[in-house]
Amino acid sequence: MSTSARFDRGHTDDLMSFLAASPSPYHAVANAAERLEKAGFRQVLETDAWDGSAGGRFVLRGGAIIAWFVPEGAPPHTPFRIVGAHTDSPNLRVKPLPDTGSYGWRQIAVEIYGGTLLNTWLDRDLGLAGRLTLRDGSHRLVNIDRALLRVPQLAVHLDRSVNTDGLKLDRQRHMQPIWGLGEPEEGDLIRFVAEEAGVGAEDITGWDLMPHAIEPPAYLGRDRELVAGPRMDNLLSVHAGTAALAAVATGSGGSTGSETTGASGAAGASGGGGSGAPSLPYIPVLAAFDHEENGSQSDTGADGPLLGTVLERSVLARGGTYEDRARAFAGTVCLSSDTGHAVHPNYAERHDPTHQPRANGGPILKVNVNMRYATDGSGRGVFAAACEKAGVPWQSFVSNNSMPCGTTIGPITAARHGIQTVDIGVAILSMHSARELCGADDPYLLANALVAFLEG
């Protein structure tokens, strides 16, 4: 019997819907915002004055969302409890002059975004999604979720060494998708996308478009104890953080049942305040940034001022001073939630021999003493306490000493804002592939741990 049979699949089902509906960072934040609105949150504009009243609010900027809930009577120096994540995933991005091709094939010029596994984009049916910028400065989301593009691999007959010497891909020459026959025509792609979006091509002045695999997420395995899907790094954490924040703000948290973190329970609970929210000792926050996969250095990335500005404005809107801001930040803790590496059965030697996270073993605590992850012993205690409160098992991850360690928004958040940060996540396989793999229980377990952390 699969261990997954112990748990209701409501949260994981909802995660799969979230992944499928979020082919770009812009769609991800729009979907997160919609779920928070159902829980009583309201959007505030950065250009408007903010009031200090209780309740849930969120700010949208590009592919980033910062959301927070102020309990009744929270003094200005109230510390924050932050779940940090990122909305972007390694993929292909459409270039400014996209129409290209040769030898009777029409192609789309793309640039490689982040550290994607190039071979996983070969011979897949790809759609196209993203954000259009219109002449009046507004934006329009577009999602062409059908077989439109394909990056064809060279036949084995024309590369007899591919199975012995390995596949060698040139990022410039070999990754341009085809989308039809004929000669390339300038403006053709944008005219097509404009028609799909229901706008005039002449009104489009900019675009942020990206191909995506159209194969939907699916349960995998004899006992359906695994989940395969796109963009788990790191929409899995964005989804869990959104559900956890909604559950805490509406007072529906506090247990490990599916009603705690599934969309039907968290985002659909009685909105606006919640019976449990006023007693919160912290201000719970979701901070989901863009551009983590290429260094976080943007106005919507974790290395930008967005989070610090939002938190400081929240303090000031409640009548706080610089002293209150300093006190609030000093007591703040951030869980930087990002995917990590499950032990790979075919490459076990690439992992640390004593730290080998398993699928469905619960969320992982990520440690690197060289501060590629921000976790220290004190942070370990915070995470362990949250998992214990939620009744959630957890694991530890450390990289093999012979291999370089990846990094996250965790060290950036800690250094930029001077707040205690702990790196955690869910262990997956095929990280940075067009289609990744995790245990079916782990997203649910992560979300429950996040509820306990945000509740304090």
mmCIF file of N, CA, C and O in Angstrom, residues 349-402:
data_model
loop_
_atom_site.group_PDB
_atom_site.id
_atom_site.type_symbol
_atom_site.label_atom_id
_atom_site.label_comp_id
_atom_site.label_asym_id
_atom_site.label_seq_id
_atom_site.Cartn_x
_atom_site.Cartn_y
_atom_site.Cartn_z
ATOM 1 N N GLU A 349 25.855 8.383 -6.149
ATOM 2 C CA GLU A 349 27.190 8.872 -5.808
ATOM 3 C C GLU A 349 27.292 10.390 -5.898
ATOM 4 O O GLU A 349 28.228 10.986 -5.361
ATOM 5 N N ARG A 350 26.335 11.034 -6.548
ATOM 6 C CA ARG A 350 26.344 12.495 -6.651
ATOM 7 C C ARG A 350 25.802 13.164 -5.389
ATOM 8 O O ARG A 350 25.884 14.382 -5.262
ATOM 9 N N HIS A 351 25.270 12.398 -4.485
ATOM 10 C CA HIS A 351 24.659 12.927 -3.267
ATOM 11 C C HIS A 351 25.567 12.673 -2.076
ATOM 12 O O HIS A 351 26.417 11.782 -2.096
ATOM 13 N N ASP A 352 25.369 13.463 -1.015
ATOM 14 C CA ASP A 352 26.082 13.201 0.227
ATOM 15 C C ASP A 352 25.627 11.854 0.779
ATOM 16 O O ASP A 352 24.415 11.581 0.847
ATOM 17 N N PRO A 353 26.553 10.980 1.186
ATOM 18 C CA PRO A 353 26.149 9.631 1.600
ATOM 19 C C PRO A 353 25.308 9.565 2.857
ATOM 20 O O PRO A 353 24.626 8.564 3.096
ATOM 21 N N THR A 354 25.346 10.612 3.685
ATOM 22 C CA THR A 354 24.560 10.590 4.925
ATOM 23 C C THR A 354 23.346 11.507 4.888
ATOM 24 O O THR A 354 22.604 11.578 5.867
ATOM 25 N N HIS A 355 23.145 12.226 3.786
ATOM 26 C CA HIS A 355 21.986 13.111 3.645
ATOM 27 C C HIS A 355 21.344 12.818 2.295
ATOM 28 O O HIS A 355 21.763 13.369 1.267
ATOM 29 N N GLN A 356 20.334 11.969 2.301
ATOM 30 C CA GLN A 356 19.725 11.515 1.061
ATOM 31 C C GLN A 356 18.205 11.605 1.162
ATOM 32 O O GLN A 356 17.525 10.618 1.450
ATOM 33 N N PRO A 357 17.645 12.785 0.930
ATOM 34 C CA PRO A 357 16.198 12.974 1.065
ATOM 35 C C PRO A 357 15.405 12.061 0.126
ATOM 36 O O PRO A 357 15.789 11.858 -1.027
ATOM 37 N N ARG A 358 14.314 11.559 0.633
ATOM 38 C CA ARG A 358 13.455 10.649 -0.115
ATOM 39 C C ARG A 358 12.137 11.338 -0.462
ATOM 40 O O ARG A 358 11.637 12.181 0.288
ATOM 41 N N ALA A 359 11.553 10.943 -1.582
ATOM 42 C CA ALA A 359 10.225 11.422 -1.959
ATOM 43 C C ALA A 359 9.205 10.960 -0.932
ATOM 44 O O ALA A 359 9.279 9.833 -0.423
ATOM 45 N N ASN A 360 8.281 11.832 -0.598
ATOM 46 C CA ASN A 360 7.235 11.603 0.398
ATOM 47 C C ASN A 360 7.788 11.440 1.807
ATOM 48 O O ASN A 360 7.113 10.915 2.695
ATOM 49 N N GLY A 361 9.020 11.923 2.019
ATOM 50 C CA GLY A 361 9.595 11.912 3.362
ATOM 51 C C GLY A 361 9.398 13.213 4.103
ATOM 52 O O GLY A 361 9.919 13.386 5.200
ATOM 53 N N GLY A 362 8.638 14.145 3.513
ATOM 54 C CA GLY A 362 8.424 15.442 4.139
ATOM 55 C C GLY A 362 9.370 16.495 3.603
ATOM 56 O O GLY A 362 10.330 16.181 2.880
ATOM 57 N N PRO A 363 9.132 17.771 3.934
ATOM 58 C CA PRO A 363 9.990 18.845 3.444
ATOM 59 C C PRO A 363 11.419 18.717 3.939
ATOM 60 O O PRO A 363 11.687 18.040 4.931
ATOM 61 N N ILE A 364 12.341 19.371 3.223
ATOM 62 C CA ILE A 364 13.762 19.274 3.563
ATOM 63 C C ILE A 364 14.267 20.597 4.126
ATOM 64 O O ILE A 364 13.833 21.675 3.728
ATOM 65 N N LEU A 365 15.198 20.473 5.071
ATOM 66 C CA LEU A 365 15.956 21.614 5.579
ATOM 67 C C LEU A 365 17.276 21.640 4.810
ATOM 68 O O LEU A 365 18.018 20.660 4.809
ATOM 69 N N LYS A 366 17.582 22.751 4.156
ATOM 70 C CA LYS A 366 18.743 22.847 3.276
ATOM 71 C C LYS A 366 19.863 23.602 4.000
ATOM 72 O O LYS A 366 19.659 24.737 4.447
ATOM 73 N N VAL A 367 21.032 22.953 4.094
ATOM 74 C CA VAL A 367 22.146 23.490 4.874
ATOM 75 C C VAL A 367 23.391 23.558 4.009
ATOM 76 O O VAL A 367 23.713 22.612 3.279
ATOM 77 N N ASN A 368 24.103 24.685 4.092
ATOM 78 C CA ASN A 368 25.423 24.829 3.482
ATOM 79 C C ASN A 368 26.204 25.824 4.323
ATOM 80 O O ASN A 368 25.823 26.991 4.434
ATOM 81 N N VAL A 369 27.299 25.380 4.930
ATOM 82 C CA VAL A 369 28.028 26.241 5.860
ATOM 83 C C VAL A 369 28.725 27.401 5.161
ATOM 84 O O VAL A 369 29.143 28.359 5.816
ATOM 85 N N ASN A 370 28.837 27.337 3.838
ATOM 86 C CA ASN A 370 29.400 28.455 3.079
ATOM 87 C C ASN A 370 28.340 29.452 2.641
ATOM 88 O O ASN A 370 28.588 30.314 1.800
ATOM 89 N N MET A 371 27.147 29.323 3.218
ATOM 90 C CA MET A 371 26.053 30.259 3.049
ATOM 91 C C MET A 371 25.505 30.329 1.626
ATOM 92 O O MET A 371 24.982 31.344 1.196
ATOM 93 N N ARG A 372 25.588 29.205 0.909
ATOM 94 C CA ARG A 372 24.796 29.101 -0.312
ATOM 95 C C ARG A 372 23.326 28.918 0.072
ATOM 96 O O ARG A 372 22.436 29.242 -0.698
ATOM 97 N N TYR A 373 23.089 28.355 1.247
ATOM 98 C CA TYR A 373 21.803 28.384 1.912
ATOM 99 C C TYR A 373 21.976 29.157 3.210
ATOM 100 O O TYR A 373 23.050 29.148 3.818
ATOM 101 N N ALA A 374 20.896 29.806 3.666
ATOM 102 C CA ALA A 374 21.012 30.718 4.809
ATOM 103 C C ALA A 374 20.795 30.042 6.151
ATOM 104 O O ALA A 374 20.906 30.687 7.191
ATOM 105 N N THR A 375 20.498 28.768 6.174
ATOM 106 C CA THR A 375 20.161 28.063 7.411
ATOM 107 C C THR A 375 21.335 27.998 8.381
ATOM 108 O O THR A 375 22.464 27.702 7.983
ATOM 109 N N ASP A 376 21.064 28.263 9.659
ATOM 110 C CA ASP A 376 22.018 27.956 10.730
ATOM 111 C C ASP A 376 21.283 27.145 11.795
ATOM 112 O O ASP A 376 20.121 26.754 11.607
ATOM 113 N N GLY A 377 21.957 26.854 12.913
ATOM 114 C CA GLY A 377 21.354 26.021 13.934
ATOM 115 C C GLY A 377 20.096 26.616 14.527
ATOM 116 O O GLY A 377 19.135 25.900 14.826
ATOM 117 N N SER A 378 20.086 27.933 14.704
ATOM 118 C CA SER A 378 18.899 28.598 15.235
ATOM 119 C C SER A 378 17.723 28.470 14.276
ATOM 120 O O SER A 378 16.587 28.205 14.682
ATOM 121 N N GLY A 379 18.005 28.654 12.989
ATOM 122 C CA GLY A 379 16.954 28.494 11.987
ATOM 123 C C GLY A 379 16.428 27.073 11.924
ATOM 124 O O GLY A 379 15.232 26.839 11.705
ATOM 125 N N ARG A 380 17.326 26.119 12.112
ATOM 126 C CA ARG A 380 16.905 24.725 12.162
ATOM 127 C C ARG A 380 15.866 24.527 13.253
ATOM 128 O O ARG A 380 14.876 23.814 13.065
ATOM 129 N N GLY A 381 16.082 25.186 14.403
ATOM 130 C CA GLY A 381 15.136 25.071 15.494
ATOM 131 C C GLY A 381 13.762 25.623 15.140
ATOM 132 O O GLY A 381 12.737 25.048 15.520
ATOM 133 N N VAL A 382 13.725 26.740 14.408
ATOM 134 C CA VAL A 382 12.449 27.328 13.993
ATOM 135 C C VAL A 382 11.681 26.366 13.095
ATOM 136 O O VAL A 382 10.479 26.124 13.271
ATOM 137 N N PHE A 383 12.388 25.805 12.112
ATOM 138 C CA PHE A 383 11.741 24.900 11.174
ATOM 139 C C PHE A 383 11.297 23.616 11.872
ATOM 140 O O PHE A 383 10.178 23.131 11.646
ATOM 141 N N ALA A 384 12.143 23.074 12.720
ATOM 142 C CA ALA A 384 11.791 21.849 13.439
ATOM 143 C C ALA A 384 10.557 22.060 14.306
ATOM 144 O O ALA A 384 9.682 21.179 14.399
ATOM 145 N N ALA A 385 10.454 23.224 14.933
ATOM 146 C CA ALA A 385 9.296 23.511 15.781
ATOM 147 C C ALA A 385 8.017 23.581 14.961
ATOM 148 O O ALA A 385 6.965 23.090 15.388
ATOM 149 N N ALA A 386 8.093 24.193 13.764
ATOM 150 C CA ALA A 386 6.910 24.285 12.907
ATOM 151 C C ALA A 386 6.462 22.903 12.455
ATOM 152 O O ALA A 386 5.269 22.590 12.471
ATOM 153 N N CYS A 387 7.421 22.062 12.045
ATOM 154 C CA CYS A 387 7.076 20.713 11.601
ATOM 155 C C CYS A 387 6.492 19.889 12.744
ATOM 156 O O CYS A 387 5.531 19.132 12.564
ATOM 157 N N GLU A 388 7.067 20.044 13.943
ATOM 158 C CA GLU A 388 6.549 19.313 15.099
ATOM 159 C C GLU A 388 5.122 19.737 15.416
ATOM 160 O O GLU A 388 4.252 18.899 15.690
ATOM 161 N N LYS A 389 4.876 21.035 15.359
ATOM 162 C CA LYS A 389 3.529 21.537 15.627
ATOM 163 C C LYS A 389 2.521 20.993 14.621
ATOM 164 O O LYS A 389 1.391 20.648 14.974
ATOM 165 N N ALA A 390 2.947 20.906 13.347
ATOM 166 C CA ALA A 390 2.052 20.448 12.284
ATOM 167 C C ALA A 390 1.974 18.934 12.190
ATOM 168 O O ALA A 390 1.155 18.397 11.433
ATOM 169 N N GLY A 391 2.828 18.216 12.936
ATOM 170 C CA GLY A 391 2.865 16.773 12.815
ATOM 171 C C GLY A 391 3.431 16.307 11.484
ATOM 172 O O GLY A 391 3.014 15.273 10.950
ATOM 173 N N VAL A 392 4.387 17.068 10.946
ATOM 174 C CA VAL A 392 4.944 16.821 9.622
ATOM 175 C C VAL A 392 6.369 16.276 9.750
ATOM 176 O O VAL A 392 7.207 16.894 10.421
ATOM 177 N N PRO A 393 6.704 15.165 9.115
ATOM 178 C CA PRO A 393 8.094 14.699 9.109
ATOM 179 C C PRO A 393 8.948 15.611 8.236
ATOM 180 O O PRO A 393 8.446 16.254 7.314
ATOM 181 N N TRP A 394 10.252 15.671 8.530
ATOM 182 C CA TRP A 394 11.131 16.505 7.713
ATOM 183 C C TRP A 394 12.491 15.837 7.593
ATOM 184 O O TRP A 394 12.835 14.924 8.325
ATOM 185 N N GLN A 395 13.268 16.303 6.612
ATOM 186 C CA GLN A 395 14.556 15.712 6.276
ATOM 187 C C GLN A 395 15.600 16.813 6.139
ATOM 188 O O GLN A 395 15.261 17.993 6.049
ATOM 189 N N SER A 396 16.869 16.421 6.093
ATOM 190 C CA SER A 396 17.959 17.376 5.898
ATOM 191 C C SER A 396 18.648 17.127 4.564
ATOM 192 O O SER A 396 18.820 15.973 4.147
ATOM 193 N N PHE A 397 19.044 18.222 3.917
ATOM 194 C CA PHE A 397 19.805 18.127 2.673
ATOM 195 C C PHE A 397 21.119 18.888 2.811
ATOM 196 O O PHE A 397 21.138 20.048 3.252
ATOM 197 N N VAL A 398 22.219 18.246 2.441
ATOM 198 C CA VAL A 398 23.540 18.863 2.336
ATOM 199 C C VAL A 398 24.157 18.353 1.037
ATOM 200 O O VAL A 398 24.055 17.165 0.717
ATOM 201 N N SER A 399 24.820 19.227 0.302
ATOM 202 C CA SER A 399 25.452 18.811 -0.944
ATOM 203 C C SER A 399 26.672 17.940 -0.685
ATOM 204 O O SER A 399 27.341 18.067 0.348
ATOM 205 N N ASN A 400 26.978 17.079 -1.626
ATOM 206 C CA ASN A 400 28.232 16.341 -1.638
ATOM 207 C C ASN A 400 29.396 17.328 -1.661
ATOM 208 O O ASN A 400 29.400 18.279 -2.437
ATOM 209 N N ASN A 401 30.379 17.132 -0.786
ATOM 210 C CA ASN A 401 31.505 18.066 -0.695
ATOM 211 C C ASN A 401 32.282 18.214 -1.997
ATOM 212 O O ASN A 401 32.964 19.222 -2.214
ATOM 213 N N SER A 402 32.194 17.209 -2.863
ATOM 214 C CA SER A 402 32.947 17.239 -4.113
ATOM 215 C C SER A 402 32.231 17.995 -5.217
ATOM 216 O O SER A 402 32.770 18.111 -6.325
#
